[in-house]
XYZ file of C-alpha atoms in Angstrom:
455
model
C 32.668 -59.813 97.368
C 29.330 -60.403 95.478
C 29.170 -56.373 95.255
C 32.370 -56.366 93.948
C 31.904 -59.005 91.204
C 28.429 -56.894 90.196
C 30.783 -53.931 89.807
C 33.449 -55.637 87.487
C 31.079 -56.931 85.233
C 28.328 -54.107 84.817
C 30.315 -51.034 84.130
C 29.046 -47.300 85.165
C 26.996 -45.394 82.741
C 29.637 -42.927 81.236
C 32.542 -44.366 82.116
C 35.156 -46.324 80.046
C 36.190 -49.601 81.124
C 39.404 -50.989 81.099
C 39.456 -54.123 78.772
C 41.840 -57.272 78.994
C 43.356 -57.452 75.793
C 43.332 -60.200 73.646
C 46.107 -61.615 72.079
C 45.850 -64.185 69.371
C 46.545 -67.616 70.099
C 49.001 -70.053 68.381
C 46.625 -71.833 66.270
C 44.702 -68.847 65.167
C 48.339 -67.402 64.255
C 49.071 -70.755 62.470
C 46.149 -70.034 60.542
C 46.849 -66.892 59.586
C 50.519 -68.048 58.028
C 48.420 -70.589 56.200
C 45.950 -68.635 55.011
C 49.003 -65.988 53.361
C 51.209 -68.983 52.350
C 48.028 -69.976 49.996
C 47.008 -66.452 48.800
C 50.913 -65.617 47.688
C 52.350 -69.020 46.616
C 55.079 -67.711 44.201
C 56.328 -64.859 46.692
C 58.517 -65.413 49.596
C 57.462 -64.603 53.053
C 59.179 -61.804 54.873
C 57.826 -60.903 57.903
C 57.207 -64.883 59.968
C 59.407 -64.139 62.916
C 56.991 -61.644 64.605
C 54.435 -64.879 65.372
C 56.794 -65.915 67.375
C 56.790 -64.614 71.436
C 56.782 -65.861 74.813
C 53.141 -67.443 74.537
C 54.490 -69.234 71.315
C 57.817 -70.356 73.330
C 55.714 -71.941 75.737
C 53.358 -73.741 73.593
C 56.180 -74.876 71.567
C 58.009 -76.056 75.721
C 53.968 -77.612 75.860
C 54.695 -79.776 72.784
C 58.779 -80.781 73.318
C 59.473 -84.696 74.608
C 60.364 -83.870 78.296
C 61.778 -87.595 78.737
C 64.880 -87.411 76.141
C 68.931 -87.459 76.632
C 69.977 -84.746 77.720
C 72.238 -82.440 75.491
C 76.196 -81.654 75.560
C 75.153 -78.980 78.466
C 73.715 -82.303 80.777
C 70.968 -80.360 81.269
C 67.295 -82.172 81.753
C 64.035 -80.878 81.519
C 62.841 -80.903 84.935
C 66.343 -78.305 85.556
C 65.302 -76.266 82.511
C 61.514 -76.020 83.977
C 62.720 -74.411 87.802
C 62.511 -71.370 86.062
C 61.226 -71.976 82.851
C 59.281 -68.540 82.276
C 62.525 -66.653 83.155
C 64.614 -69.068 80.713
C 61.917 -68.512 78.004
C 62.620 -64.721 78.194
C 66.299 -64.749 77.896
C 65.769 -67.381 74.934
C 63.123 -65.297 73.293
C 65.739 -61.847 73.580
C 68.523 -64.130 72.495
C 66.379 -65.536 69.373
C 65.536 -62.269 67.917
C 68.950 -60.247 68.944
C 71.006 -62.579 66.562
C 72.967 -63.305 70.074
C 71.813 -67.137 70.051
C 74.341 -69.331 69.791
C 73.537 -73.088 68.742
C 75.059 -75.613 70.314
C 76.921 -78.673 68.585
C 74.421 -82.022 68.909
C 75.769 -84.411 71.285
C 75.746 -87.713 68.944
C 75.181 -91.280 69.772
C 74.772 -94.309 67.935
C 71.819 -97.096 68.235
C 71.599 -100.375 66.503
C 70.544 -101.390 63.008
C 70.325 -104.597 62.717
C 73.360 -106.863 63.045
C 76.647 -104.873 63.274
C 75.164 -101.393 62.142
C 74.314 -98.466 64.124
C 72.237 -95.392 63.243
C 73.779 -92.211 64.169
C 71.638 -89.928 66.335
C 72.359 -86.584 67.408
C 70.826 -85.201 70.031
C 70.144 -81.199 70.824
C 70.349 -79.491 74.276
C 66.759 -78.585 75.804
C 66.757 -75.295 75.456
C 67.587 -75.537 71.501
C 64.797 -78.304 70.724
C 62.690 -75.940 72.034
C 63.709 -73.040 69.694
C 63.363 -75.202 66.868
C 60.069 -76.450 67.751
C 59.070 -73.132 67.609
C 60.454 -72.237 64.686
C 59.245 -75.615 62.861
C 55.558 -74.357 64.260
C 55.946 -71.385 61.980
C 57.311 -72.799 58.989
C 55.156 -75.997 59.118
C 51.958 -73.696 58.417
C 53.971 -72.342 54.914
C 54.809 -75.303 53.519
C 51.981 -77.927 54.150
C 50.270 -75.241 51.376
C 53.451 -76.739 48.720
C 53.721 -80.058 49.633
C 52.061 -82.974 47.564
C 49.695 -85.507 48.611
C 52.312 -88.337 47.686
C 54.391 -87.192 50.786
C 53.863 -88.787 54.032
C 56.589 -88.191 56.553
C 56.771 -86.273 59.444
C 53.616 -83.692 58.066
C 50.719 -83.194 60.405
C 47.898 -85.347 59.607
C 50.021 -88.285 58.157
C 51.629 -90.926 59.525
C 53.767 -94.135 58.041
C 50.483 -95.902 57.769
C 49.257 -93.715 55.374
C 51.669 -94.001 53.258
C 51.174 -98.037 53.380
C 47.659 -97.466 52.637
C 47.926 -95.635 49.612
C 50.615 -97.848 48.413
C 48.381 -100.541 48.534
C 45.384 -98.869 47.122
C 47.829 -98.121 43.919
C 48.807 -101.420 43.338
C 45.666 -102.846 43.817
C 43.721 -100.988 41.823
C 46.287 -101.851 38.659
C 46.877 -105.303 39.676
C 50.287 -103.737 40.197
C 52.938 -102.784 37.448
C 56.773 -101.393 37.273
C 57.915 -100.893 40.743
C 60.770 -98.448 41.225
C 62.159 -99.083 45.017
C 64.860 -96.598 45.389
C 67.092 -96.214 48.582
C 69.089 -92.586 48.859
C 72.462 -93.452 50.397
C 73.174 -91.280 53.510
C 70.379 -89.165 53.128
C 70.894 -87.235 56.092
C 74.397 -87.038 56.612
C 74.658 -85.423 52.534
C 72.188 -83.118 52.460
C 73.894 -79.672 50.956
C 73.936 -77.159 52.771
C 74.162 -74.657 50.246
C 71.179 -76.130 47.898
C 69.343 -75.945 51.187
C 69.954 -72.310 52.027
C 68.672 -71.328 47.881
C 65.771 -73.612 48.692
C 64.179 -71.753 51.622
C 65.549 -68.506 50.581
C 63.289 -69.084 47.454
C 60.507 -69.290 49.926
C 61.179 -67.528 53.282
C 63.168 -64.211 53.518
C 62.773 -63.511 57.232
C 65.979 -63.003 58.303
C 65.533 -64.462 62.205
C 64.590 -67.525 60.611
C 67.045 -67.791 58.631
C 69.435 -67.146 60.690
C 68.550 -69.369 63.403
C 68.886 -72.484 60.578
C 72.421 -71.456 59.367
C 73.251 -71.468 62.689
C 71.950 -75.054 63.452
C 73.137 -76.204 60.073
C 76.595 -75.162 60.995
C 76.514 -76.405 65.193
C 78.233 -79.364 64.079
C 78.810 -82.528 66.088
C 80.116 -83.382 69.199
C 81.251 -87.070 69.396
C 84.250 -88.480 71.436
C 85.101 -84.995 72.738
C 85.666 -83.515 69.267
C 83.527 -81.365 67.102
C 83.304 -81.691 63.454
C 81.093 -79.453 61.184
C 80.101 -80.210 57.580
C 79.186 -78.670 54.518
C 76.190 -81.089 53.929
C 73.636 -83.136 56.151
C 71.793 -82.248 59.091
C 71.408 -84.804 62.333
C 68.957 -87.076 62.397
C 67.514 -85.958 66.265
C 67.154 -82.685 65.358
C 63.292 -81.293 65.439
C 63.512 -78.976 63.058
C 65.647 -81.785 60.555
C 62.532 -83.720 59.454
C 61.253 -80.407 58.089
C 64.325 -79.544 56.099
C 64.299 -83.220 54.542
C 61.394 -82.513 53.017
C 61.757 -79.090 51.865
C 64.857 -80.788 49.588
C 62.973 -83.878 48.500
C 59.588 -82.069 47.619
C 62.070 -79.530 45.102
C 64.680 -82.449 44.560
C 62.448 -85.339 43.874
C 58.496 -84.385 44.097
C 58.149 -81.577 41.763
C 60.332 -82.712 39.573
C 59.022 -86.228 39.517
C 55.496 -84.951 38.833
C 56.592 -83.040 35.980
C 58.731 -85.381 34.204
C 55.875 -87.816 34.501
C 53.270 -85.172 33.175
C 55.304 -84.407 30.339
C 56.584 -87.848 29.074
C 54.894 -90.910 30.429
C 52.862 -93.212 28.291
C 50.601 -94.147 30.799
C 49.755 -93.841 34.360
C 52.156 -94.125 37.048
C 52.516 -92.852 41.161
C 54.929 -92.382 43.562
C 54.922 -92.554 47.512
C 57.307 -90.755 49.853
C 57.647 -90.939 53.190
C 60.700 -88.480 54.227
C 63.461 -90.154 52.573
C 62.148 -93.857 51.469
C 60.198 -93.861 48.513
C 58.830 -95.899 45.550
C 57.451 -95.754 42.439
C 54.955 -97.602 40.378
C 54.085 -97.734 36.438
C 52.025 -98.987 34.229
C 54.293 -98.504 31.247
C 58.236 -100.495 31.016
C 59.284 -97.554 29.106
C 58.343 -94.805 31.677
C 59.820 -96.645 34.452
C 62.946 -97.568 32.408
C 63.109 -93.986 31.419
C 63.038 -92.490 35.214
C 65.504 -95.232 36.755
C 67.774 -93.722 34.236
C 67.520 -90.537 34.894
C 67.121 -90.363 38.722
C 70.744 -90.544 39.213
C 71.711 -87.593 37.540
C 68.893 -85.602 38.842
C 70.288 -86.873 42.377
C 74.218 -85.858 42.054
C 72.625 -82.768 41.023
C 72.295 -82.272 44.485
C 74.496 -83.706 45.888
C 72.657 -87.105 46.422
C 73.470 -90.623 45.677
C 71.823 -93.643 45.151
C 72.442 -96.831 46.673
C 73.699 -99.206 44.459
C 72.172 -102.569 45.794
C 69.317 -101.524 47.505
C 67.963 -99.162 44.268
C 66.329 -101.334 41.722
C 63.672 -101.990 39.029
C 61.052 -105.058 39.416
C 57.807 -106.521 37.856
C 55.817 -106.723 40.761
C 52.385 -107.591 38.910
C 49.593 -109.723 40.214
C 50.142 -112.943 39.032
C 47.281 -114.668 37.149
C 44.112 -115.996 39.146
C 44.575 -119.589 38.616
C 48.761 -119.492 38.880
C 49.246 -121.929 42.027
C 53.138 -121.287 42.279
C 53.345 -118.337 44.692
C 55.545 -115.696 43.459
C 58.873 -114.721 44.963
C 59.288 -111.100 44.077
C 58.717 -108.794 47.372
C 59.947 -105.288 47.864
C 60.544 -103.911 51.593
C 58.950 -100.155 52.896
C 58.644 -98.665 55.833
C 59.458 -102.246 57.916
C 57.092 -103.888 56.095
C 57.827 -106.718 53.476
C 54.502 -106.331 51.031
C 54.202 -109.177 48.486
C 51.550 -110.873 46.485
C 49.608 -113.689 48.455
C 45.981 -116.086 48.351
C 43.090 -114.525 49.717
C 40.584 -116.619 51.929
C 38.700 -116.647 48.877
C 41.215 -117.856 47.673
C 42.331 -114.693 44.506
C 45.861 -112.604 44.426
C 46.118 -109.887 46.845
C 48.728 -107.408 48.107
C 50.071 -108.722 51.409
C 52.361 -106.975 53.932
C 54.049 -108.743 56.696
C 56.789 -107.377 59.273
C 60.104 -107.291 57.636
C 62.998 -109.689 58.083
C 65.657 -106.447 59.274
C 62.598 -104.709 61.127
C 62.188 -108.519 63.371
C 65.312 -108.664 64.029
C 66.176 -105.390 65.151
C 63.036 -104.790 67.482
C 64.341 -108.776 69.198
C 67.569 -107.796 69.521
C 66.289 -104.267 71.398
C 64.261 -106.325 73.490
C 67.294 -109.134 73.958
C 69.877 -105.796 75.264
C 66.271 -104.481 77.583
C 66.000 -107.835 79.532
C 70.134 -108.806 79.628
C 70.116 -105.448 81.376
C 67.279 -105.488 83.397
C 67.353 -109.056 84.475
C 67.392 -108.394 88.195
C 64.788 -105.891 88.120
C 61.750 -106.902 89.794
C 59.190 -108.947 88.047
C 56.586 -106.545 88.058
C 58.383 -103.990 86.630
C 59.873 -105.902 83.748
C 56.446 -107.161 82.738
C 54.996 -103.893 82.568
C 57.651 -102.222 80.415
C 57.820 -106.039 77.792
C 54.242 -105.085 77.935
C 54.635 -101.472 76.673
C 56.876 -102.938 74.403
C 54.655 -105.262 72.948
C 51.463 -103.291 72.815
C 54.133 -100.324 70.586
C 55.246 -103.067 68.560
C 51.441 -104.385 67.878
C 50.419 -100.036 67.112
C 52.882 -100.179 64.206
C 53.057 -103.889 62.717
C 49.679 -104.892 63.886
C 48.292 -105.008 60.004
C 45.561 -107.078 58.854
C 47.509 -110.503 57.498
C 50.512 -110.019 59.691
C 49.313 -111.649 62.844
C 52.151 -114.653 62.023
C 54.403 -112.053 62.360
C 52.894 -111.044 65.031
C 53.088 -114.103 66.878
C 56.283 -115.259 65.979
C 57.666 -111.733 67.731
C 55.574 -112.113 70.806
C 56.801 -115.890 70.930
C 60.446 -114.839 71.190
C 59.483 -112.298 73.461
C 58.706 -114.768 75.918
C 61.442 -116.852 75.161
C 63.950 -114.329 75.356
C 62.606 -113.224 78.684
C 62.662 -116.754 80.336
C 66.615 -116.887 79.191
C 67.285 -114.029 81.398
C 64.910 -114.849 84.081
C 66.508 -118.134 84.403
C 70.161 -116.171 84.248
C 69.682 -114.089 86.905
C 68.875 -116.918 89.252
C 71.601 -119.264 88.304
C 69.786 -122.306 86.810
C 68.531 -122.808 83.580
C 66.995 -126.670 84.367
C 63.371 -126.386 83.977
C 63.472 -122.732 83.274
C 60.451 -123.146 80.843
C 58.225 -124.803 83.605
C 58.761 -121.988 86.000
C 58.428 -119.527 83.101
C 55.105 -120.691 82.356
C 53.450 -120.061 86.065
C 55.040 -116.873 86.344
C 52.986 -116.224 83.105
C 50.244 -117.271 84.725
C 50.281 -114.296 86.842
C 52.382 -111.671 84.641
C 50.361 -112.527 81.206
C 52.620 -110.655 78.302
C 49.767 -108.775 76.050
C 48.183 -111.207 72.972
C 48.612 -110.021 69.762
C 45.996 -107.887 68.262
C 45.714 -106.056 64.837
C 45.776 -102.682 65.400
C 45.284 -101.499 61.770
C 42.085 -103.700 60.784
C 40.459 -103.114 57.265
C 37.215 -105.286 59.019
C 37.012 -102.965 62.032
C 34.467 -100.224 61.375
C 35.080 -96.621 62.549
């Protein structure tokens, strides 16, 4: 064996040796779409497609949720894997043949708050892995046209970001001419044919393409019945994020940063994260000047704005020795952000979890534990736990531990109600509650997202 390893490595004099070849791996092909996406930014891409083969299938199976619904087919992940490289190949042959066929989303709706749901649609297995891997080649050609003032669902960002800079802004002007507008229906109006002109502009590879009409036209299966649309694309969808933003960066973005280039009389900035955005000024006119013209610049496209929840504020930091606290707030991203006192006591930008976003995470947890009420102990504290500790990675903020508390209070409250349900008796429920904590501890708050804690 050792004779044969010396043989494999140290090759005969005058011989040729057979080498393994190397292929190139996803990133390094990621790279390489970068790299041209940067040196031809006015020219559309033709030939994208190619990147992808059976390696890239599989990295983009590596990187798909394996615990999600299940599509209109019923089939799971766990079926798909049984013979995943042989399902890869067919999908693969299928993708570049043209003989791919999407499948209509299965939707389903999830609460919003009180008496709204979100609509959800949800792709089979087999197609949110196609469009992962076709979202792994696009990604790499746009992130080289997309602005620093967008935030959602790009590599690199998250929602946090976006809060960050938002705060930076204001702070650093003592805050100005807010803009907080709300597109109504965002996803469900999207045009279709705007869409298609939009990433023709850009990519002209005709798998690609094709593969987006396709899912653009799927439709929707809900109650047994499929509808398809001229506009919007499901909210579920892996490849949908993507899309969103290629409409808003030439919709809103570009056009935004030009208008404001060309006409404003002094400075102003604007944060997007996919489809909720605001906009600050410095100057009344400029911002009085853009709410008026956003509207038409939207039905342009096919967008709308919604009336009531689109609006134009003076959010400025009050004076240092004001003692009334102000009243005006504006809501983003779940987060109510609002001037408050300092410990020393001077204005700053506060955020604390917003009134809609408390309510709807309590009333998931409420539907959790009226359904899971007989489930063991154990197991109910360790998923409340999970709960908590995701609710603390997104609203844990520095000055929103009231917030924080007051959610992890009727946590525990709303867990005792259905403790003491499932056993009959509600009489000194609390009591009981309170040595069962004892030995099932829920998780204390903590703040994530410190600006004390050093990296």
């Amino acid at each position: 064996m050792e004779e044969r390893g010396r043989r494999s490595e140290e090759p005969l004099e005058g011989k040729t040796t057979m080498k393994t070849p190397s292929f190139p791996s996803v990133s390094t092909k990621q790279q390489r779409i970068a790299e041209l996406a940067r040196q031809i930014p006015d020219e559309p891409l033709t030939n994208l497609s190619h990147n992808i083969d059976e390696a890239w299938l599989r990295e983009a199976w590596r990187r798909t949720r394996k615990d999600g619904a299940a599509g209109i087919d019923g089939q799971t992940a766990q079926e798909y894997e049984v013979n995943l490289g042989e399902n890869l190949r067919s999908l693969l042959n299928r993708a570049k043949s043209g003989r791919y066929k999407a499948p209509p989303v299965r939707r389903v709706h999830i609460p919003k708050g009180r008496d709204k749901t979100r609509p959800i649609g949800i792709p089979t297995i087999e197609d949110r892995v196609l469009q992962r891997a076709v979202l792994m080649v696009l990604e790499p050609v746009y992130e080289q046209a997309f602005l620093p003032n967008s935030f959602g669902f790009r590599p690199g960002r998250s929602a946090h970001d976006a809060l960050e800079a938002l705060w930076q802004g204001t702070m650093e002007w003592g805050g100005g001419w807010l803009l907080e507008v709300d597109i109504q229906s965002f996803f469900d109006t999207l045009d279709h044919t705007h869409l298609r002109k939009m990433l023709h502009s850009r990519v002209r590879d005709g798998v690609l393409l094709r593969l987006i009409g396709k899912w653009l036209k799927a439709g929707v299966l809900e109650k047994g019945a499929i509808s398809r649309s001229s506009s919007g694309t499901p909210q579920g969808g892996v490849i949908s994020p993507l899309l969103a933003n290629v409409y808003l960066h030439e919709v809103l973005d570009t056009w935004l940063t030009t208008l404001l280039a060309q006409r404003r009389h002094g400075p102003a900035r604007f944060v997007r994260y996919a489809d909720d955005f605001v906009l600050l000024f410095r100057n009344e006119e400029d911002a009085q000047r853009v709410f008026a013209e956003l509207p038409g610049r939207f039905e342009k496209y096919g967008l709308k704005l919604h009336p009531a929840k689109t609006r134009l504020i003076e959010f400025r930091q009050p004076p240092y020795r004001q003692q009334d606290r102000p009243r005006v707030s504006f809501d983003f991203l779940g987060f109510t952000l609002y001037w408050g006192r300092s410990r020393k006591g001077g204005w700053i930008l506060k955020r604390r979890t917003a009134k809609a976003s408390l309510t709807r995470s309590l009333g998931q947890i409420r539907r959790w534990c009226r359904r899971n009420r007989h489930s063991p102990v154990r197991e109910q504290h360790r998923i409340l736990s999970a709960k908590l500790r995701g609710h603390y990675a997104y609203f844990g903020l520095t000055g929103n531990s009231e917030a924080l508390q007051r959610f992890r209070q009727e946590v525990q409250r709303i867990w005792c109600k259905w403790l003491a349900r499932r056993r009959g008796r509600t009489s000194r429920a609390w009591d009981r509650f309170r040595r069962l904590t004892e030995r099932y501890p829920l998780p204390p708050i903590q703040v994530v997202h410190s600006i004390y804690r050093t990296q």
